[in-house]
Amino acid sequence: MEIFLQGTPGLEDILAEEARSLSFSGVQSVAGGVICQGDLAEAMRANLWLRCAGRVLIRIAEFRAMHLAQLDKRARKLDWASILRPDRAWRVEATCRKSKIYHQRAAAERIEGAISAALGITPNPEALIVVKLRIEDDLCTLSLDTSGESLHKRGAKEFIGKAPMKETLAAAFLRACGYHGGMPVVDPMCGSGTFLLEAAEIAARLPAGRARRFAFEDLAGFESADWSAMRRNFSSREAEAVQFYGFDRDQGAITGARANAERAGVAEWTSFACQPLSALEPPTKQKGLVILNPPYGARIGNRKLLFGLYGAIGAVMRERFTGWQFGMVTSDEGLAKATGLTWSEVSRPVAFGGLTVKLYQSAL
Ligand SMILES: C[S@@+](CC[C@H](N)C(=O)[O-])C[C@H]1O[C@@H](n2cnc3c(N)ncnc32)[C@H](O)[C@@H]1O
């Protein structure tokens, strides 16, 4: 079976690298994600472990259809009862591109009709189980979303903060900085603590989705004993000491980030303190990674004032963090330049929060 790992456009290669590191087979980057091969158990494993994927889809059929009657006939041939349960709500989403079938709603209705006939229940627009129909150049692909809620929702983070980084993006940016655990991580403007929680969980080798539910738990082929075993059988590792340091000038953010770390079970290895950037010093002798997403104009704050802040970030890094690695996410090239730092690498643009951001890296 083909599995599609939906990623963040611009960061597909990082997701592919993560999938390879977790031994998924036939890993190949494509626009918007990564394709690999496996069965439902592999899709479950992908949901549980992958940090950089937004969703995991399994392909259930692929065929050509030039008109709606043909689509209807092919859809009715599928063994829906072996895929979906009659006691669980489901719905269909359809997209059509460059195809003779161009009416998305009409195409979705054909699939809905076929499933209803097989299971005896009608679709529910609120359902977590989503059958996706994509028609492109007359080629129809039917997939099943095995994730349900987007995978950036890890299940432990209740405090959100002002402009939180998405967990899947934070994990991808950490990986892009070469972080795989084993070094201290500092976020001087940590907000809700996303970078530090991801970094601590990576270091402790904790599964990303250990605290949440997935849509695959409601599918016909799902075996709860297999799932319980998969969730239990992993060997986490303990950090020897605190390695993850979060600072923010906002006390509310620090209280919230600490509570998030407690809920995620990584509080032992994290330390949070209310402190402005100007007071930042390396919190450990061992050099590691400083990573942050400072405020940027269109989201928070006034761009003119932000020039001073970015200048201060650059000065603190240059003067106090020699030998550390540095990663900064911002939407504004001018602000990145205002740090005065030399970039060893600038990522491809990535859509985030209605803007385009890039990861700027520097060896200090
Ligand atoms: C875009 S948010 C960071 C979001 C965070 N990465 C998360 O995932 O929640 C920027 C943070 O920088 C903090 N901040 C702004 N100016 C600061 C300063 N001079 N010193 C320390 N923190 C500052 C804000 O309070 C805010 O929490």
GROMACS .gro file of C-alpha atoms and ligand atoms in nm:
model
  391
    1MET     CA    1   0.000   0.000   0.000
    2GLU     CA    2   0.121   0.350  -0.072
    3ILE     CA    3   0.137   0.584   0.226
    4PHE     CA    4   0.143   0.960   0.173
    5LEU     CA    5   0.302   1.165   0.449
    6GLN     CA    6   0.164   1.514   0.411
    7GLY     CA    7   0.437   1.764   0.491
    8THR     CA    8   0.501   2.135   0.478
    9PRO     CA    9   0.575   2.260   0.124
   10GLY     CA   10   0.942   2.362   0.121
   11LEU     CA   11   1.038   2.111   0.393
   12GLU     CA   12   0.963   1.783   0.210
   13ASP     CA   13   1.327   1.672   0.208
   14ILE     CA   14   1.349   1.708   0.585
   15LEU     CA   15   1.039   1.493   0.629
   16ALA     CA   16   1.188   1.236   0.387
   17GLU     CA   17   1.507   1.229   0.594
   18GLU     CA   18   1.304   1.177   0.912
   19ALA     CA   19   1.103   0.893   0.750
   20ARG     CA   20   1.427   0.723   0.639
   21SER     CA   21   1.575   0.759   0.987
   22LEU     CA   22   1.269   0.571   1.120
   23SER     CA   23   1.321   0.295   0.857
   24PHE     CA   24   1.009   0.353   0.648
   25SER     CA   25   1.052   0.188   0.311
   26GLY     CA   26   1.050   0.333  -0.041
   27VAL     CA   27   1.075   0.690   0.088
   28GLN     CA   28   1.050   0.949  -0.188
   29SER     CA   29   0.994   1.327  -0.164
   30VAL     CA   30   0.717   1.471  -0.380
   31ALA     CA   31   0.553   1.814  -0.387
   32GLY     CA   32   0.380   1.868  -0.052
   33GLY     CA   33   0.502   1.554   0.119
   34VAL     CA   34   0.663   1.216   0.104
   35ILE     CA   35   0.553   0.881  -0.037
   36CYS     CA   36   0.650   0.552   0.128
   37GLN     CA   37   0.522   0.197   0.125
   38GLY     CA   38   0.360  -0.008   0.399
   39ASP     CA   39   0.044  -0.148   0.555
   40LEU     CA   40  -0.196  -0.003   0.813
   41ALA     CA   41   0.053  -0.090   1.090
   42GLU     CA   42   0.316   0.125   0.915
   43ALA     CA   43   0.064   0.410   0.882
   44MET     CA   44  -0.001   0.378   1.257
   45ARG     CA   45   0.373   0.385   1.327
   46ALA     CA   46   0.407   0.696   1.105
   47ASN     CA   47   0.132   0.873   1.300
   48LEU     CA   48   0.290   0.779   1.630
   49TRP     CA   49   0.652   0.870   1.555
   50LEU     CA   50   0.688   1.125   1.275
   51ARG     CA   51   0.736   1.476   1.405
   52CYS     CA   52   0.756   1.662   1.073
   53ALA     CA   53   0.441   1.517   0.903
   54GLY     CA   54   0.105   1.694   0.923
   55ARG     CA   55  -0.106   1.392   0.825
   56VAL     CA   56  -0.069   1.031   0.716
   57LEU     CA   57  -0.287   0.915   0.426
   58ILE     CA   58  -0.316   0.563   0.287
   59ARG     CA   59  -0.403   0.512  -0.075
   60ILE     CA   60  -0.699   0.277  -0.117
   61ALA     CA   61  -0.755   0.290  -0.496
   62GLU     CA   62  -0.638   0.453  -0.816
   63PHE     CA   63  -0.825   0.438  -1.147
   64ARG     CA   64  -0.916   0.647  -1.450
   65ALA     CA   65  -1.265   0.795  -1.486
   66MET     CA   66  -1.381   1.030  -1.760
   67HIS     CA   67  -1.734   1.083  -1.634
   68LEU     CA   68  -1.936   1.058  -1.313
   69ALA     CA   69  -2.110   0.729  -1.402
   70GLN     CA   70  -1.769   0.566  -1.447
   71LEU     CA   71  -1.651   0.707  -1.113
   72ASP     CA   72  -1.967   0.574  -0.947
   73LYS     CA   73  -1.921   0.225  -1.097
   74ARG     CA   74  -1.556   0.200  -0.993
   75ALA     CA   75  -1.628   0.330  -0.642
   76ARG     CA   76  -1.900   0.067  -0.590
   77LYS     CA   77  -1.655  -0.211  -0.674
   78LEU     CA   78  -1.437  -0.130  -0.371
   79ASP     CA   79  -1.477  -0.338  -0.057
   80TRP     CA   80  -1.574  -0.049   0.172
   81ALA     CA   81  -1.675  -0.280   0.457
   82SER     CA   82  -1.313  -0.394   0.488
   83ILE     CA   83  -1.202  -0.029   0.521
   84LEU     CA   84  -1.471   0.157   0.717
   85ARG     CA   85  -1.692   0.048   1.008
   86PRO     CA   86  -2.070   0.086   0.986
   87ASP     CA   87  -2.078   0.226   1.343
   88ARG     CA   88  -1.829   0.509   1.281
   89ALA     CA   89  -1.898   0.846   1.115
   90TRP     CA   90  -1.717   0.926   0.788
   91ARG     CA   91  -1.720   1.193   0.519
   92VAL     CA   92  -1.573   1.250   0.172
   93GLU     CA   93  -1.362   1.543   0.044
   94ALA     CA   94  -1.302   1.578  -0.331
   95THR     CA   95  -1.075   1.794  -0.546
   96CYS     CA   96  -1.068   1.799  -0.927
   97ARG     CA   97  -0.789   1.942  -1.146
   98LYS     CA   98  -0.744   1.941  -1.523
   99SER     CA   99  -1.004   1.662  -1.557
  100LYS     CA  100  -1.327   1.591  -1.748
  101ILE     CA  101  -1.494   1.546  -1.410
  102TYR     CA  102  -1.472   1.900  -1.278
  103HIS     CA  103  -1.762   1.926  -1.033
  104GLN     CA  104  -1.610   1.845  -0.693
  105ARG     CA  105  -1.936   1.816  -0.501
  106ALA     CA  106  -2.088   1.584  -0.765
  107ALA     CA  107  -1.772   1.367  -0.758
  108ALA     CA  108  -1.783   1.348  -0.376
  109GLU     CA  109  -2.152   1.249  -0.392
  110ARG     CA  110  -2.066   0.948  -0.611
  111ILE     CA  111  -1.818   0.821  -0.354
  112GLU     CA  112  -2.061   0.894  -0.071
  113GLY     CA  113  -2.330   0.696  -0.256
  114ALA     CA  114  -2.099   0.396  -0.299
  115ILE     CA  115  -1.994   0.398   0.069
  116SER     CA  116  -2.352   0.448   0.196
  117ALA     CA  117  -2.471   0.156  -0.016
  118ALA     CA  118  -2.198  -0.069   0.127
  119LEU     CA  119  -2.224   0.034   0.493
  120GLY     CA  120  -2.586   0.144   0.531
  121ILE     CA  121  -2.498   0.483   0.686
  122THR     CA  122  -2.489   0.829   0.532
  123PRO     CA  123  -2.190   1.069   0.558
  124ASN     CA  124  -2.151   1.301   0.855
  125PRO     CA  125  -1.996   1.644   0.785
  126GLU     CA  126  -1.843   1.646   1.136
  127ALA     CA  127  -1.672   1.307   1.101
  128LEU     CA  128  -1.300   1.268   1.180
  129ILE     CA  129  -1.267   0.985   0.927
  130VAL     CA  130  -1.216   1.144   0.586
  131VAL     CA  131  -1.206   0.963   0.253
  132LYS     CA  132  -1.019   1.189   0.009
  133LEU     CA  133  -1.084   1.180  -0.364
  134ARG     CA  134  -0.835   1.359  -0.587
  135ILE     CA  135  -0.896   1.371  -0.959
  136GLU     CA  136  -0.604   1.501  -1.164
  137ASP     CA  137  -0.570   1.457  -1.540
  138ASP     CA  138  -0.868   1.213  -1.518
  139LEU     CA  139  -0.678   0.992  -1.274
  140CYS     CA  140  -0.883   0.931  -0.959
  141THR     CA  141  -0.697   0.861  -0.635
  142LEU     CA  142  -0.890   0.757  -0.326
  143SER     CA  143  -0.708   0.790   0.005
  144LEU     CA  144  -0.798   0.760   0.367
  145ASP     CA  145  -0.680   1.011   0.625
  146THR     CA  146  -0.553   0.796   0.913
  147SER     CA  147  -0.458   1.092   1.137
  148GLY     CA  148  -0.782   1.277   1.210
  149GLU     CA  149  -0.676   1.600   1.376
  150SER     CA  150  -0.358   1.744   1.224
  151LEU     CA  151  -0.045   1.583   1.369
  152HIS     CA  152   0.094   1.912   1.498
  153LYS     CA  153  -0.160   1.865   1.778
  154ARG     CA  154   0.052   1.638   1.996
  155GLY     CA  155  -0.207   1.630   2.273
  156ALA     CA  156  -0.004   1.777   2.561
  157LYS     CA  157   0.015   2.146   2.482
  158GLU     CA  158  -0.272   2.335   2.644
  159PHE     CA  159  -0.106   2.675   2.678
  160ILE     CA  160  -0.078   2.827   2.330
  161GLY     CA  161   0.072   3.175   2.381
  162LYS     CA  162   0.072   3.467   2.141
  163ALA     CA  163   0.212   3.340   1.812
  164PRO     CA  164   0.312   2.979   1.868
  165MET     CA  165   0.532   2.786   1.632
  166LYS     CA  166   0.359   2.481   1.488
  167GLU     CA  167   0.505   2.162   1.640
  168THR     CA  168   0.560   1.999   1.300
  169LEU     CA  169   0.749   2.308   1.179
  170ALA     CA  170   0.949   2.337   1.502
  171ALA     CA  171   1.056   1.973   1.467
  172ALA     CA  172   1.151   2.025   1.101
  173PHE     CA  173   1.353   2.340   1.180
  174LEU     CA  174   1.535   2.161   1.465
  175ARG     CA  175   1.620   1.878   1.224
  176ALA     CA  176   1.732   2.130   0.961
  177CYS     CA  177   1.973   2.270   1.224
  178GLY     CA  178   2.119   1.919   1.260
  179TYR     CA  179   1.957   1.861   1.600
  180HIS     CA  180   1.890   1.495   1.686
  181GLY     CA  181   1.924   1.513   2.066
  182GLY     CA  182   2.250   1.513   2.257
  183MET     CA  183   2.316   1.886   2.291
  184PRO     CA  184   2.165   2.169   2.496
  185VAL     CA  185   1.899   2.384   2.330
  186VAL     CA  186   1.819   2.742   2.429
  187ASP     CA  187   1.518   2.945   2.314
  188PRO     CA  188   1.554   3.305   2.439
  189MET     CA  189   1.197   3.397   2.333
  190CYS     CA  190   1.028   3.065   2.399
  191GLY     CA  191   0.660   3.169   2.426
  192SER     CA  192   0.469   2.845   2.485
  193GLY     CA  193   0.795   2.645   2.460
  194THR     CA  194   0.735   2.461   2.132
  195PHE     CA  195   1.101   2.434   2.023
  196LEU     CA  196   1.209   2.314   2.368
  197LEU     CA  197   0.930   2.060   2.409
  198GLU     CA  198   1.006   1.913   2.067
  199ALA     CA  199   1.381   1.912   2.138
  200ALA     CA  200   1.337   1.748   2.479
  201GLU     CA  201   1.104   1.480   2.339
  202ILE     CA  202   1.348   1.408   2.055
  203ALA     CA  203   1.633   1.376   2.306
  204ALA     CA  204   1.423   1.148   2.529
  205ARG     CA  205   1.316   0.947   2.222
  206LEU     CA  206   0.947   0.985   2.307
  207PRO     CA  207   0.688   0.916   2.036
  208ALA     CA  208   0.533   1.240   1.907
  209GLY     CA  209   0.175   1.111   1.919
  210ARG     CA  210   0.183   0.925   2.249
  211ALA     CA  211  -0.082   1.148   2.412
  212ARG     CA  212  -0.351   1.167   2.143
  213ARG     CA  213  -0.614   0.979   1.947
  214PHE     CA  214  -0.598   0.905   1.576
  215ALA     CA  215  -0.864   0.843   1.310
  216PHE     CA  216  -0.717   0.497   1.233
  217GLU     CA  217  -0.846   0.378   1.573
  218ASP     CA  218  -1.195   0.384   1.414
  219LEU     CA  219  -1.110   0.195   1.093
  220ALA     CA  220  -1.228  -0.158   1.011
  221GLY     CA  221  -0.881  -0.317   1.011
  222PHE     CA  222  -0.771  -0.162   1.342
  223GLU     CA  223  -0.651  -0.403   1.614
  224SER     CA  224  -0.632  -0.231   1.950
  225ALA     CA  225  -0.395  -0.495   2.093
  226ASP     CA  226  -0.140  -0.420   1.817
  227TRP     CA  227  -0.175  -0.048   1.883
  228SER     CA  228  -0.130  -0.082   2.258
  229ALA     CA  229   0.184  -0.289   2.198
  230MET     CA  230   0.320  -0.031   1.953
  231ARG     CA  231   0.260   0.251   2.202
  232ARG     CA  232   0.422   0.060   2.485
  233ASN     CA  233   0.722  -0.084   2.305
  234PHE     CA  234   0.970   0.194   2.273
  235SER     CA  235   1.284   0.262   2.466
  236SER     CA  236   1.299   0.619   2.579
  237ARG     CA  237   1.624   0.756   2.712
  238GLU     CA  238   1.669   0.988   3.003
  239ALA     CA  239   1.865   1.308   2.978
  240GLU     CA  240   2.126   1.325   3.253
  241ALA     CA  241   2.054   1.684   3.345
  242VAL     CA  242   1.857   1.985   3.237
  243GLN     CA  243   1.945   2.052   2.874
  244PHE     CA  244   1.656   2.264   2.749
  245TYR     CA  245   1.637   2.627   2.853
  246GLY     CA  246   1.350   2.862   2.776
  247PHE     CA  247   1.339   3.233   2.847
  248ASP     CA  248   1.081   3.499   2.771
  249ARG     CA  249   1.022   3.847   2.903
  250ASP     CA  250   0.654   3.758   2.954
  251GLN     CA  251   0.586   3.579   3.286
  252GLY     CA  252   0.257   3.439   3.150
  253ALA     CA  253   0.446   3.266   2.869
  254ILE     CA  254   0.695   3.116   3.115
  255THR     CA  255   0.421   2.983   3.345
  256GLY     CA  256   0.238   2.838   3.044
  257ALA     CA  257   0.551   2.683   2.890
  258ARG     CA  258   0.639   2.518   3.222
  259ALA     CA  259   0.288   2.372   3.248
  260ASN     CA  260   0.317   2.244   2.889
  261ALA     CA  261   0.648   2.073   2.975
  262GLU     CA  262   0.484   1.909   3.281
  263ARG     CA  263   0.198   1.776   3.072
  264ALA     CA  264   0.439   1.646   2.807
  265GLY     CA  265   0.641   1.466   3.076
  266VAL     CA  266   0.967   1.652   2.999
  267ALA     CA  267   0.969   1.899   3.292
  268GLU     CA  268   1.272   1.729   3.453
  269TRP     CA  269   1.495   1.821   3.160
  270THR     CA  270   1.363   2.171   3.096
  271SER     CA  271   1.413   2.500   3.276
  272PHE     CA  272   1.209   2.815   3.214
  273ALA     CA  273   1.277   3.163   3.347
  274CYS     CA  274   1.129   3.507   3.293
  275GLN     CA  275   1.414   3.714   3.151
  276PRO     CA  276   1.459   3.964   2.867
  277LEU     CA  277   1.695   3.891   2.582
  278SER     CA  278   1.942   4.152   2.712
  279ALA     CA  279   2.010   3.934   3.023
  280LEU     CA  280   2.073   3.614   2.823
  281GLU     CA  281   2.398   3.426   2.896
  282PRO     CA  282   2.488   3.069   2.796
  283PRO     CA  283   2.314   2.858   3.063
  284THR     CA  284   2.560   2.567   3.031
  285LYS     CA  285   2.929   2.516   2.956
  286GLN     CA  286   2.845   2.259   2.689
  287LYS     CA  287   2.779   2.444   2.366
  288GLY     CA  288   2.461   2.363   2.177
  289LEU     CA  289   2.189   2.524   1.970
  290VAL     CA  290   2.011   2.856   2.017
  291ILE     CA  291   1.685   2.856   1.821
  292LEU     CA  292   1.403   3.108   1.824
  293ASN     CA  293   1.127   3.277   1.632
  294PRO     CA  294   1.130   3.639   1.745
  295PRO     CA  295   0.828   3.860   1.686
  296TYR     CA  296   0.800   3.969   1.325
  297GLY     CA  297   0.615   4.272   1.197
  298ALA     CA  298   0.301   4.143   1.036
  299ARG     CA  299   0.219   3.916   1.329
  300ILE     CA  300   0.326   4.103   1.642
  301GLY     CA  301   0.471   4.446   1.697
  302ASN     CA  302   0.590   4.739   1.498
  303ARG     CA  303   0.855   4.671   1.232
  304LYS     CA  304   1.062   4.980   1.318
  305LEU     CA  305   1.094   4.879   1.686
  306LEU     CA  306   1.178   4.526   1.576
  307PHE     CA  307   1.497   4.642   1.401
  308GLY     CA  308   1.642   4.726   1.744
  309LEU     CA  309   1.537   4.387   1.884
  310TYR     CA  310   1.696   4.194   1.595
  311GLY     CA  311   2.012   4.402   1.627
  312ALA     CA  312   2.024   4.306   1.998
  313ILE     CA  313   1.974   3.936   1.911
  314GLY     CA  314   2.274   3.952   1.677
  315ALA     CA  315   2.491   4.132   1.934
  316VAL     CA  316   2.406   3.890   2.220
  317MET     CA  317   2.479   3.591   1.996
  318ARG     CA  318   2.809   3.729   1.863
  319GLU     CA  319   2.936   3.849   2.199
  320ARG     CA  320   2.823   3.569   2.435
  321PHE     CA  321   2.755   3.251   2.235
  322THR     CA  322   3.078   3.184   2.047
  323GLY     CA  323   3.094   2.820   1.937
  324TRP     CA  324   2.713   2.769   1.950
  325GLN     CA  325   2.489   2.702   1.654
  326PHE     CA  326   2.214   2.951   1.586
  327GLY     CA  327   1.878   2.912   1.406
  328MET     CA  328   1.621   3.189   1.367
  329VAL     CA  329   1.280   3.177   1.198
  330THR     CA  330   1.144   3.502   1.061
  331SER     CA  331   0.929   3.628   0.775
  332ASP     CA  332   1.133   3.943   0.723
  333GLU     CA  333   1.463   3.939   0.535
  334GLY     CA  334   1.538   4.297   0.644
  335LEU     CA  335   1.503   4.200   1.011
  336ALA     CA  336   1.724   3.893   0.959
  337LYS     CA  337   1.986   4.127   0.809
  338ALA     CA  338   1.952   4.363   1.107
  339THR     CA  339   2.110   4.095   1.331
  340GLY     CA  340   2.439   4.157   1.149
  341LEU     CA  341   2.503   3.780   1.153
  342THR     CA  342   2.641   3.589   0.855
  343TRP     CA  343   2.413   3.308   0.745
  344SER     CA  344   2.562   2.969   0.667
  345GLU     CA  345   2.228   2.855   0.532
  346VAL     CA  346   1.887   3.009   0.455
  347SER     CA  347   1.598   2.767   0.403
  348ARG     CA  348   1.345   2.766   0.122
  349PRO     CA  349   1.039   2.980   0.205
  350VAL     CA  350   0.774   2.802   0.411
  351ALA     CA  351   0.412   2.915   0.450
  352PHE     CA  352   0.321   2.971   0.813
  353GLY     CA  353   0.046   3.173   0.981
  354GLY     CA  354  -0.052   3.352   0.660
  355LEU     CA  355   0.311   3.459   0.595
  356THR     CA  356   0.621   3.309   0.440
  357VAL     CA  357   0.901   3.235   0.684
  358LYS     CA  358   1.258   3.112   0.640
  359LEU     CA  359   1.504   2.947   0.876
  360TYR     CA  360   1.830   3.144   0.898
  361GLN     CA  361   2.126   2.950   1.034
  362SER     CA  362   2.462   3.070   1.155
  363ALA     CA  363   2.767   2.913   1.319
  364LEU     CA  364   2.860   3.158   1.593
  365LIG     C1  365   0.664   3.465   1.812
  365LIG     S1  366   0.666   3.445   1.985
  365LIG     C2  367   0.753   3.293   2.008
  365LIG     C3  368   0.660   3.176   2.002
  365LIG     C4  369   0.719   3.047   2.048
  365LIG     N1  370   0.825   2.998   1.960
  365LIG     C5  371   0.610   2.942   2.065
  365LIG     O1  372   0.615   2.839   1.997
  365LIG     O2  373   0.516   2.966   2.141
  365LIG     C6  374   0.784   3.563   2.035
  365LIG     C7  375   0.808   3.568   2.187
  365LIG     O3  376   0.913   3.659   2.210
  365LIG     C8  377   0.891   3.721   2.337
  365LIG     N2  378   0.975   3.842   2.341
  365LIG     C9  379   0.963   3.955   2.267
  365LIG     N3  380   1.061   4.043   2.296
  365LIG    C10  381   1.140   3.983   2.389
  365LIG    C11  382   1.258   4.021   2.458
  365LIG     N4  383   1.316   4.140   2.436
  365LIG     N5  384   1.313   3.934   2.545
  365LIG    C12  385   1.256   3.813   2.567
  365LIG     N6  386   1.141   3.773   2.507
  365LIG    C13  387   1.085   3.856   2.418
  365LIG    C14  388   0.743   3.743   2.340
  365LIG     O4  389   0.696   3.757   2.473
  365LIG    C15  390   0.689   3.617   2.269
  365LIG     O5  391   0.653   3.518   2.363
   0.00000   0.00000   0.00000
